[in-house]
Amino acid sequence: EIVLTQSPGTLSLSPGERATLSCRASQSVSSTYLAWYQQKPGQPPRLLIYGASSRATGIPDRFSGSGSGTDFTLTISRLEPEDFAVYYCQQYGSSPYPFGQGTRLEIK
Amino acid sequence: EVQLVESGGGLVQPGGSLRLSCAASGFTFSSYWMHWVRQAPGKGLVWVSRINSDGSSTSYADSVKGRFTISRDNAKNTLYLQMNCLRAEDTAVYYCARGGEYSYDAFHIWGQGTMVTVSS
């Protein structure tokens, strides 16, 4: 069973800065099946990136995903106030479909 | 508008049962795999169960296997989660989410969630 480990646990940055979030898998994951989600308090998750690097519908181009094998990255090029939230990676290529434990992006 | 609306959550005693529903609209429900995902208060996302498009194949997280049953009624555009032998650790917001069209895909659409509290 694949385990996804996200780092850092919390990231403190200011609006306008660049954010780099990491997701490491315990075994190789096909990049076809790696997703990133954003969740704000009291809301359901929202899909940002699928297939490791494809942006979901309506997602701004400041969000980008990259990586392969066991190491994947979500980058937010210039943080907007609405980007401060919790971010999860997920493997969805085979059951079970684990999520990482999340990275909290907070305002510095 | 593509939409998923969960219902059926509430307070239940340990050992009790509950059935969650997820009403789908705005897309061809019968074409899509569907999932349940839960989130305990203040915790992360945990995948619970998946059902394929016609209901012939299901899978479960080890933590709920043998206690929870996922099903669907494509004529009613509704997904279900029958939860039996509930435990305190099942307390969570339960989300339904849309998977792929006849195959694996990310969870593009999520419902707002329904809260399940297991407590005496």
Coordinates of N, CA and C in Angstrom, one line a residue:
Chain A
E1 N 0.8 -1.2 0.0 CA 0.0 0.0 0.0 C 0.9 1.2 0.0
I2 N 0.6 2.2 -0.9 CA 1.3 3.4 -1.0 C 1.0 4.4 0.1
V3 N 2.0 4.9 0.7 CA 1.9 6.0 1.7 C 2.5 7.3 1.1
L4 N 1.7 8.3 1.3 CA 2.2 9.7 0.8 C 2.5 10.5 2.0
T5 N 3.7 11.1 1.9 CA 4.2 12.0 3.0 C 4.4 13.4 2.5
Q6 N 3.7 14.3 3.0 CA 3.9 15.7 2.6 C 4.8 16.5 3.5
S7 N 5.5 17.4 2.9 CA 6.3 18.3 3.7 C 6.4 19.7 3.0
P8 N 6.5 20.8 3.8 CA 6.5 20.7 5.3 C 5.1 20.5 5.8
G9 N 5.0 20.3 7.1 CA 3.7 20.2 7.7 C 2.9 21.6 7.7
T10 N 3.7 22.6 8.0 CA 3.2 24.0 7.9 C 4.2 24.9 7.2
L11 N 3.7 25.7 6.3 CA 4.5 26.6 5.6 C 4.0 28.1 5.8
S12 N 4.9 28.9 6.3 CA 4.5 30.3 6.6 C 5.1 31.2 5.6
L13 N 4.3 31.9 4.8 CA 4.8 32.8 3.7 C 3.9 34.0 3.7
S14 N 4.4 35.0 2.9 CA 3.6 36.2 2.7 C 3.0 36.3 1.3
P15 N 1.9 37.0 1.2 CA 1.4 37.2 -0.2 C 2.4 37.7 -1.1
G16 N 2.4 37.2 -2.3 CA 3.4 37.6 -3.3 C 4.6 36.6 -3.4
E17 N 4.8 35.9 -2.3 CA 5.9 34.9 -2.3 C 5.6 33.6 -3.1
R18 N 6.6 32.8 -3.3 CA 6.4 31.6 -4.0 C 6.4 30.5 -3.0
A19 N 5.4 29.5 -3.2 CA 5.2 28.4 -2.3 C 5.6 27.1 -3.0
T20 N 6.4 26.3 -2.3 CA 6.7 25.0 -2.9 C 6.4 23.9 -1.9
L21 N 5.4 23.0 -2.3 CA 4.9 22.0 -1.4 C 5.4 20.6 -2.0
S22 N 5.8 19.7 -1.1 CA 6.3 18.4 -1.5 C 5.4 17.3 -1.1
C23 N 5.4 16.2 -2.0 CA 4.7 15.0 -1.7 C 5.6 13.9 -2.1
R24 N 5.9 13.0 -1.2 CA 6.8 11.9 -1.5 C 6.0 10.6 -1.2
A25 N 6.1 9.7 -2.2 CA 5.4 8.4 -2.1 C 6.4 7.3 -1.7
S26 N 5.8 6.3 -0.9 CA 6.6 5.2 -0.4 C 7.1 4.2 -1.5
Q27 N 6.4 4.3 -2.6 CA 6.8 3.5 -3.8 C 6.4 4.3 -5.0
S28 N 6.9 3.9 -6.2 CA 6.7 4.7 -7.4 C 5.2 4.8 -7.7
V29 N 4.8 6.0 -8.1 CA 3.4 6.3 -8.5 C 3.5 6.8 -9.9
S30 N 2.6 6.3 -10.7 CA 2.5 6.8 -12.1 C 2.0 8.2 -12.0
S31 N 2.7 9.1 -12.7 CA 2.3 10.5 -12.7 C 0.9 10.8 -13.2
T32 N 0.4 9.8 -14.0 CA -0.9 9.9 -14.5 C -1.9 10.0 -13.4
Y33 N -1.6 9.4 -12.2 CA -2.5 9.3 -11.1 C -2.2 10.0 -9.8
L34 N -1.6 11.2 -10.0 CA -1.2 12.0 -8.8 C -2.0 13.3 -8.9
A35 N -2.7 13.6 -7.8 CA -3.5 14.8 -7.7 C -3.2 15.7 -6.5
W36 N -3.5 17.0 -6.6 CA -3.4 17.9 -5.5 C -4.8 18.6 -5.3
Y37 N -5.1 18.8 -4.0 CA -6.4 19.4 -3.6 C -6.1 20.5 -2.7
Q38 N -7.0 21.5 -2.7 CA -6.9 22.6 -1.7 C -8.2 22.5 -0.9
Q39 N -8.0 22.8 0.4 CA -9.2 22.8 1.3 C -9.1 24.0 2.2
K40 N -10.2 24.7 2.2 CA -10.4 25.9 3.2 C -11.3 25.5 4.3
P41 N -11.2 26.1 5.4 CA -12.1 25.7 6.6 C -13.5 25.7 6.2
G42 N -14.2 24.6 6.6 CA -15.6 24.5 6.4 C -16.1 24.2 5.0
Q43 N -15.1 24.0 4.1 CA -15.4 23.7 2.7 C -14.9 22.3 2.3
P44 N -15.5 21.7 1.3 CA -15.0 20.5 0.8 C -13.7 20.7 0.1
P45 N -12.9 19.7 -0.2 CA -11.7 19.9 -1.0 C -12.0 20.3 -2.4
R46 N -11.1 21.0 -3.0 CA -11.2 21.4 -4.4 C -10.0 20.9 -5.2
L47 N -10.3 20.2 -6.3 CA -9.2 19.7 -7.1 C -8.5 20.8 -7.8
L48 N -7.1 20.8 -7.7 CA -6.3 21.8 -8.3 C -5.6 21.2 -9.5
I49 N -4.9 20.0 -9.3 CA -4.0 19.4 -10.2 C -4.3 17.9 -10.3
Y50 N -4.4 17.4 -11.5 CA -4.5 16.0 -11.7 C -3.4 15.5 -12.8
G51 N -3.2 14.2 -12.8 CA -2.1 13.8 -13.7 C -0.8 14.4 -13.4
A52 N -0.6 14.8 -12.2 CA 0.7 15.4 -11.7 C 0.9 16.8 -12.1
S53 N 0.4 17.2 -13.3 CA 0.7 18.5 -13.8 C -0.4 19.2 -14.6
S54 N -1.6 18.6 -14.7 CA -2.7 19.2 -15.4 C -3.6 20.0 -14.5
R55 N -3.8 21.3 -14.8 CA -4.7 22.1 -13.9 C -6.2 21.7 -14.2
A56 N -6.9 21.6 -13.1 CA -8.3 21.4 -13.2 C -9.1 22.6 -13.7
T57 N -10.3 22.4 -14.1 CA -11.1 23.5 -14.6 C -11.2 24.7 -13.7
G58 N -10.9 25.9 -14.2 CA -11.0 27.1 -13.4 C -9.8 27.4 -12.5
I59 N -8.8 26.6 -12.5 CA -7.7 26.8 -11.6 C -6.7 27.8 -12.2
P60 N -6.3 28.8 -11.5 CA -5.4 29.9 -12.1 C -4.0 29.3 -12.4
D61 N -3.4 29.9 -13.4 CA -2.1 29.4 -13.8 C -0.9 29.6 -12.9
R62 N -1.2 30.3 -11.7 CA -0.1 30.4 -10.7 C 0.1 29.1 -10.0
F63 N -0.9 28.1 -10.2 CA -0.7 26.8 -9.6 C -0.1 25.9 -10.7
S64 N 0.9 25.2 -10.3 CA 1.5 24.2 -11.2 C 2.0 23.0 -10.4
G65 N 2.0 21.8 -11.1 CA 2.4 20.6 -10.5 C 3.5 20.0 -11.3
S66 N 4.4 19.3 -10.7 CA 5.5 18.6 -11.4 C 5.9 17.3 -10.6
G67 N 6.8 16.6 -11.2 CA 7.3 15.4 -10.5 C 7.0 14.1 -11.2
S68 N 7.7 13.1 -10.7 CA 7.5 11.7 -11.3 C 8.1 10.7 -10.3
G69 N 7.7 9.5 -10.5 CA 8.3 8.4 -9.6 C 7.7 8.5 -8.2
T70 N 8.6 9.0 -7.3 CA 8.2 9.1 -5.9 C 8.1 10.5 -5.3
D71 N 8.5 11.5 -6.1 CA 8.6 12.9 -5.7 C 7.8 13.8 -6.6
F72 N 6.9 14.5 -5.9 CA 6.0 15.4 -6.6 C 5.9 16.7 -5.9
T73 N 5.7 17.8 -6.7 CA 5.7 19.1 -6.2 C 4.5 19.9 -6.7
L74 N 3.9 20.7 -5.7 CA 3.0 21.7 -6.1 C 3.6 23.1 -5.9
T75 N 3.6 23.9 -6.9 CA 4.2 25.2 -6.8 C 3.1 26.3 -7.0
I76 N 3.1 27.3 -6.1 CA 2.2 28.4 -6.3 C 3.1 29.6 -6.5
S77 N 3.1 30.2 -7.7 CA 4.1 31.1 -8.1 C 4.1 32.4 -7.3
R78 N 3.0 33.0 -7.2 CA 2.8 34.2 -6.4 C 1.6 34.1 -5.6
L79 N 1.8 34.0 -4.3 CA 0.6 33.7 -3.4 C -0.3 34.9 -3.3
E80 N -1.6 34.5 -3.5 CA -2.7 35.5 -3.3 C -3.3 35.2 -1.9
P81 N -4.0 36.2 -1.3 CA -4.6 36.0 0.0 C -5.5 34.8 0.1
E82 N -6.2 34.5 -1.0 CA -7.1 33.3 -1.0 C -6.4 32.0 -1.1
D83 N -5.1 31.9 -1.3 CA -4.4 30.7 -1.4 C -4.0 30.1 -0.1
F84 N -4.2 30.8 1.0 CA -3.8 30.3 2.3 C -4.9 29.3 2.8
A85 N -4.4 28.0 2.8 CA -5.4 26.9 3.0 C -4.5 25.7 3.3
V86 N -5.2 24.5 3.4 CA -4.5 23.2 3.5 C -4.5 22.5 2.2
Y87 N -3.4 21.9 1.8 CA -3.2 21.3 0.5 C -2.9 19.8 0.8
Y88 N -3.5 18.9 0.0 CA -3.3 17.5 0.0 C -2.9 16.9 -1.3
C89 N -2.0 16.0 -1.3 CA -1.8 15.2 -2.5 C -2.5 13.9 -2.4
Q90 N -2.7 13.2 -3.5 CA -3.4 11.9 -3.5 C -3.0 11.1 -4.7
Q91 N -2.9 9.8 -4.4 CA -2.7 8.8 -5.5 C -4.0 8.2 -5.8
Y92 N -4.4 8.1 -7.1 CA -5.7 7.6 -7.4 C -5.7 6.5 -8.5
G93 N -4.5 5.9 -8.7 CA -4.4 4.9 -9.8 C -4.8 3.5 -9.4
S94 N -4.9 3.3 -8.1 CA -5.3 1.9 -7.6 C -5.8 2.0 -6.2
S95 N -6.6 1.1 -5.8 CA -7.2 1.1 -4.5 C -6.2 0.5 -3.5
P96 N -6.1 1.1 -2.3 CA -6.8 2.3 -1.8 C -6.3 3.6 -2.5
Y97 N -6.9 4.7 -2.2 CA -6.6 5.9 -2.9 C -6.1 6.9 -1.8
P98 N -4.9 6.7 -1.3 CA -4.4 7.5 -0.2 C -4.2 9.0 -0.4
F99 N -4.5 9.7 0.6 CA -4.1 11.1 0.6 C -2.9 11.3 1.5
G100 N -2.1 12.3 1.2 CA -1.1 12.8 2.2 C -1.7 13.4 3.4
Q101 N -0.9 13.7 4.4 CA -1.4 14.2 5.7 C -1.7 15.7 5.6
G102 N -1.3 16.3 4.5 CA -1.6 17.7 4.3 C -0.5 18.7 4.7
T103 N -0.4 19.8 4.0 CA 0.5 20.9 4.3 C -0.4 22.1 4.5
R104 N -0.2 22.7 5.7 CA -1.0 24.0 6.0 C -0.2 25.2 5.5
L105 N -0.7 26.0 4.6 CA -0.1 27.2 4.1 C -0.7 28.3 4.9
E106 N 0.1 29.0 5.7 CA -0.4 30.1 6.6 C 0.3 31.4 6.2
I107 N -0.4 32.5 6.6 CA 0.1 33.8 6.3 C 1.2 34.1 7.4
K108 N 2.4 34.6 6.9 CA 3.4 34.9 7.8 C 3.2 36.3 8.3
Chain B
E1 N -26.0 22.5 -13.6 CA -24.9 22.6 -12.7 C -24.6 21.2 -12.2
V2 N -23.3 20.8 -12.2 CA -22.9 19.6 -11.7 C -22.9 19.7 -10.2
Q3 N -23.6 18.7 -9.5 CA -23.7 18.9 -8.1 C -23.8 17.5 -7.4
L4 N -23.3 17.4 -6.2 CA -23.4 16.3 -5.3 C -23.9 16.8 -4.0
V5 N -25.0 16.2 -3.4 CA -25.6 16.6 -2.2 C -25.7 15.4 -1.3
E6 N -25.0 15.4 -0.2 CA -25.0 14.3 0.8 C -26.1 14.6 1.8
S7 N -26.7 13.5 2.4 CA -27.6 13.6 3.5 C -27.5 12.3 4.3
G8 N -28.2 12.3 5.5 CA -28.3 11.1 6.3 C -27.4 11.1 7.5
G9 N -26.5 12.1 7.6 CA -25.7 12.1 8.8 C -26.4 12.4 10.1
G10 N -25.8 12.3 11.2 CA -26.4 12.6 12.5 C -25.7 11.9 13.6
L11 N -26.3 11.9 14.8 CA -25.8 11.3 16.0 C -26.2 9.9 16.1
V12 N -25.3 9.0 16.4 CA -25.7 7.6 16.5 C -24.8 7.0 17.6
Q13 N -25.3 6.0 18.4 CA -24.6 5.4 19.4 C -23.6 4.4 18.9
P14 N -22.5 4.2 19.6 CA -21.6 3.1 19.2 C -22.3 1.8 19.0
G15 N -21.9 1.1 17.9 CA -22.6 -0.1 17.6 C -23.8 0.0 16.7
G16 N -24.2 1.3 16.5 CA -25.4 1.5 15.7 C -25.1 1.6 14.2
S17 N -26.2 1.9 13.4 CA -26.1 2.0 12.0 C -26.6 3.3 11.5
L18 N -26.2 3.6 10.3 CA -26.6 4.8 9.6 C -26.4 4.6 8.1
R19 N -27.3 5.2 7.3 CA -27.1 5.1 5.8 C -27.0 6.5 5.3
L20 N -25.9 6.8 4.6 CA -25.7 8.1 4.0 C -26.2 8.0 2.5
S21 N -26.7 9.1 2.0 CA -27.0 9.2 0.6 C -26.3 10.4 0.0
C22 N -26.1 10.3 -1.3 CA -25.5 11.3 -2.1 C -26.2 11.5 -3.4
A23 N -27.0 12.5 -3.6 CA -27.8 12.8 -4.8 C -27.0 13.5 -5.8
A24 N -26.9 13.0 -7.0 CA -26.1 13.6 -8.1 C -27.0 14.3 -9.1
S25 N -26.5 15.3 -9.7 CA -27.2 16.0 -10.7 C -26.3 16.8 -11.6
G26 N -26.7 17.0 -12.8 CA -25.9 17.8 -13.8 C -24.9 17.0 -14.6
F27 N -24.9 15.7 -14.4 CA -24.0 14.9 -15.2 C -24.6 13.5 -15.3
T28 N -24.0 12.6 -16.2 CA -24.5 11.3 -16.4 C -24.0 10.4 -15.3
F29 N -24.7 10.3 -14.2 CA -24.3 9.6 -13.0 C -23.8 8.2 -13.3
S30 N -24.6 7.5 -14.1 CA -24.3 6.1 -14.4 C -23.0 5.8 -15.1
S31 N -22.3 6.9 -15.6 CA -21.1 6.7 -16.3 C -19.8 6.8 -15.3
Y32 N -20.0 7.2 -14.1 CA -18.9 7.6 -13.3 C -18.7 6.7 -12.1
W33 N -17.4 6.4 -11.8 CA -17.1 5.8 -10.5 C -17.4 6.9 -9.4
M34 N -17.7 6.4 -8.3 CA -18.0 7.3 -7.2 C -17.3 6.8 -5.9
H35 N -17.0 7.8 -5.0 CA -16.2 7.5 -3.8 C -16.8 8.2 -2.6
W36 N -16.5 7.6 -1.5 CA -16.7 8.3 -0.2 C -15.4 8.6 0.5
V37 N -15.3 9.8 1.0 CA -14.1 10.2 1.7 C -14.5 10.8 3.0
R38 N -13.8 10.6 4.1 CA -14.2 11.2 5.3 C -13.0 12.0 5.9
Q39 N -13.4 12.9 6.9 CA -12.5 13.8 7.5 C -12.9 13.9 9.0
A40 N -12.2 13.4 9.9 CA -12.5 13.5 11.3 C -12.2 15.0 11.7
P41 N -12.8 15.5 12.7 CA -12.7 16.9 13.1 C -11.2 17.3 13.3
G42 N -10.7 18.3 12.6 CA -9.4 18.8 12.7 C -8.3 17.9 12.1
K43 N -8.7 16.9 11.4 CA -7.8 15.9 10.8 C -7.8 16.0 9.2
G44 N -7.0 15.1 8.6 CA -6.9 15.1 7.2 C -8.0 14.2 6.5
L45 N -7.8 14.2 5.2 CA -8.8 13.4 4.3 C -8.4 11.9 4.3
V46 N -9.4 11.1 4.4 CA -9.2 9.6 4.4 C -10.2 9.0 3.4
W47 N -9.7 8.3 2.4 CA -10.5 7.7 1.4 C -11.2 6.5 2.1
V48 N -12.5 6.3 1.9 CA -13.3 5.2 2.5 C -13.7 4.1 1.6
S49 N -14.3 4.5 0.4 CA -14.8 3.4 -0.4 C -15.0 3.9 -1.8
R50 N -15.1 3.0 -2.8 CA -15.3 3.3 -4.2 C -16.2 2.3 -4.8
I51 N -17.0 2.7 -5.8 CA -17.9 1.8 -6.5 C -17.7 2.2 -8.0
N52 N -17.7 1.2 -8.8 CA -17.6 1.5 -10.3 C -18.9 1.9 -10.9
S53 N -18.9 2.1 -12.2 CA -20.1 2.8 -12.8 C -21.4 2.0 -12.7
D54 N -21.3 0.7 -12.9 CA -22.6 -0.1 -12.8 C -22.8 -0.8 -11.5
G55 N -21.9 -0.5 -10.5 CA -22.0 -1.1 -9.2 C -21.5 -2.5 -9.0
S56 N -20.9 -3.0 -10.1 CA -20.4 -4.4 -10.0 C -19.1 -4.6 -9.3
S57 N -18.4 -3.6 -9.0 CA -17.1 -3.6 -8.3 C -17.0 -2.6 -7.2
T58 N -16.6 -3.0 -6.1 CA -16.4 -2.1 -4.9 C -15.1 -2.3 -4.3
S59 N -14.6 -1.3 -3.6 CA -13.4 -1.5 -2.7 C -13.5 -0.6 -1.5
Y60 N -12.8 -1.0 -0.4 CA -13.0 -0.3 0.9 C -11.6 -0.2 1.5
A61 N -11.5 0.9 2.4 CA -10.4 1.0 3.2 C -10.4 -0.1 4.3
D62 N -9.3 -0.5 4.7 CA -9.2 -1.6 5.7 C -10.0 -1.3 7.0
S63 N -10.0 0.0 7.3 CA -10.7 0.4 8.6 C -12.2 0.3 8.6
V64 N -12.8 0.1 7.4 CA -14.2 0.0 7.3 C -14.7 -1.3 6.7
K65 N -13.8 -2.1 6.2 CA -14.1 -3.3 5.5 C -14.9 -4.2 6.4
G66 N -16.0 -4.8 5.9 CA -16.8 -5.7 6.7 C -17.9 -4.9 7.5
R67 N -17.8 -3.6 7.6 CA -18.8 -2.8 8.4 C -19.5 -1.9 7.5
F68 N -18.9 -1.3 6.5 CA -19.5 -0.4 5.6 C -19.8 -1.1 4.2
T69 N -20.9 -0.6 3.6 CA -21.2 -1.1 2.2 C -21.6 0.1 1.3
I70 N -20.9 0.2 0.2 CA -21.2 1.2 -0.7 C -22.1 0.6 -1.8
S71 N -23.1 1.4 -2.3 CA -24.0 0.9 -3.3 C -24.5 2.2 -4.1
R72 N -25.1 1.9 -5.2 CA -25.7 3.0 -6.0 C -26.9 2.6 -6.7
D73 N -27.8 3.6 -7.0 CA -29.0 3.4 -7.8 C -28.9 4.3 -8.9
N74 N -28.5 3.8 -10.1 CA -28.3 4.7 -11.2 C -29.6 5.3 -11.8
A75 N -30.7 4.6 -11.5 CA -32.0 5.1 -11.9 C -32.4 6.3 -11.1
K76 N -31.9 6.4 -9.9 CA -32.2 7.5 -9.0 C -31.1 8.5 -8.9
N77 N -30.0 8.2 -9.6 CA -28.8 9.1 -9.5 C -28.3 9.3 -8.1
T78 N -28.3 8.2 -7.4 CA -27.9 8.3 -5.9 C -26.9 7.3 -5.5
L79 N -26.0 7.7 -4.7 CA -24.9 6.9 -4.1 C -25.3 6.7 -2.7
Y80 N -24.9 5.5 -2.1 CA -25.2 5.2 -0.7 C -24.0 4.7 0.0
L81 N -24.0 4.9 1.3 CA -23.0 4.3 2.2 C -23.7 3.8 3.4
Q82 N -23.9 2.4 3.5 CA -24.5 1.8 4.7 C -23.4 1.6 5.7
M83 N -23.5 2.2 6.9 CA -22.5 2.1 7.9 C -23.1 1.3 9.1
N84 N -22.5 0.2 9.4 CA -22.9 -0.7 10.5 C -21.8 -0.8 11.6
C85 N -22.2 -1.2 12.8 CA -21.2 -1.4 13.8 C -20.3 -0.2 14.0
L86 N -20.9 1.0 14.1 CA -20.2 2.2 14.1 C -19.4 2.4 15.4
R87 N -18.2 3.0 15.3 CA -17.3 3.2 16.4 C -17.1 4.7 16.5
A88 N -16.6 5.1 17.7 CA -16.3 6.5 17.9 C -15.3 7.1 16.9
E89 N -14.4 6.2 16.4 CA -13.4 6.7 15.4 C -14.0 6.9 14.0
D90 N -15.3 6.5 13.8 CA -15.9 6.8 12.6 C -16.5 8.2 12.5
T91 N -16.4 8.9 13.6 CA -16.9 10.3 13.7 C -16.2 11.1 12.7
A92 N -16.9 11.8 11.8 CA -16.2 12.5 10.7 C -17.3 13.2 9.8
V93 N -16.8 14.1 9.0 CA -17.6 14.6 7.9 C -17.4 13.6 6.8
Y94 N -18.5 13.2 6.2 CA -18.4 12.2 5.0 C -18.7 13.0 3.8
Y95 N -17.8 12.9 2.8 CA -18.0 13.5 1.5 C -18.2 12.4 0.4
C96 N -19.1 12.7 -0.5 CA -19.1 11.9 -1.7 C -18.3 12.7 -2.8
A97 N -17.7 11.9 -3.7 CA -16.9 12.6 -4.7 C -17.0 11.8 -6.0
R98 N -16.9 12.5 -7.1 CA -17.0 11.8 -8.4 C -15.6 11.5 -8.9
G99 N -15.5 10.2 -9.3 CA -14.2 9.7 -9.8 C -14.3 9.8 -11.3
G100 N -13.7 8.8 -12.0 CA -13.5 8.8 -13.4 C -14.7 8.3 -14.2
E101 N -14.8 8.6 -15.4 CA -15.8 8.1 -16.3 C -15.4 6.7 -16.8
Y102 N -15.9 5.7 -16.2 CA -15.6 4.3 -16.4 C -14.2 3.9 -16.1
S103 N -13.5 4.7 -15.3 CA -12.1 4.4 -15.0 C -11.5 5.3 -13.9
Y104 N -10.2 5.1 -13.7 CA -9.6 5.9 -12.6 C -9.5 7.4 -13.1
D105 N -9.8 8.2 -12.1 CA -9.5 9.7 -12.3 C -9.5 10.3 -11.0
A106 N -9.0 11.6 -11.0 CA -9.0 12.4 -9.7 C -10.5 12.7 -9.4
F107 N -10.6 13.2 -8.2 CA -11.9 13.5 -7.7 C -12.3 15.0 -8.0
H108 N -12.9 15.1 -9.2 CA -13.1 16.5 -9.8 C -14.3 17.2 -9.0
I109 N -15.3 16.4 -8.6 CA -16.4 17.0 -8.0 C -16.7 16.5 -6.6
W110 N -16.9 17.3 -5.6 CA -17.2 16.9 -4.2 C -18.5 17.5 -3.8
G111 N -19.2 16.8 -2.9 CA -20.3 17.3 -2.2 C -19.8 18.2 -1.0
Q112 N -20.8 18.8 -0.3 CA -20.5 19.6 0.8 C -20.2 18.8 2.1
G113 N -20.6 17.6 2.1 CA -20.4 16.7 3.2 C -21.5 16.6 4.2
T114 N -21.6 15.5 4.9 CA -22.6 15.3 6.0 C -21.9 14.8 7.2
M115 N -22.2 15.3 8.4 CA -21.5 15.0 9.6 C -22.1 13.8 10.3
V116 N -21.2 12.8 10.6 CA -21.6 11.7 11.4 C -20.9 11.7 12.7
T117 N -21.7 11.6 13.8 CA -21.1 11.6 15.2 C -21.5 10.3 15.9
V118 N -20.5 9.6 16.3 CA -20.7 8.3 17.0 C -20.4 8.5 18.5
S119 N -21.4 8.6 19.3 CA -21.2 8.9 20.7 C -22.4 8.4 21.5
S120 N -22.1 8.0 22.8 CA -23.2 7.6 23.7 C -23.7 8.8 24.5

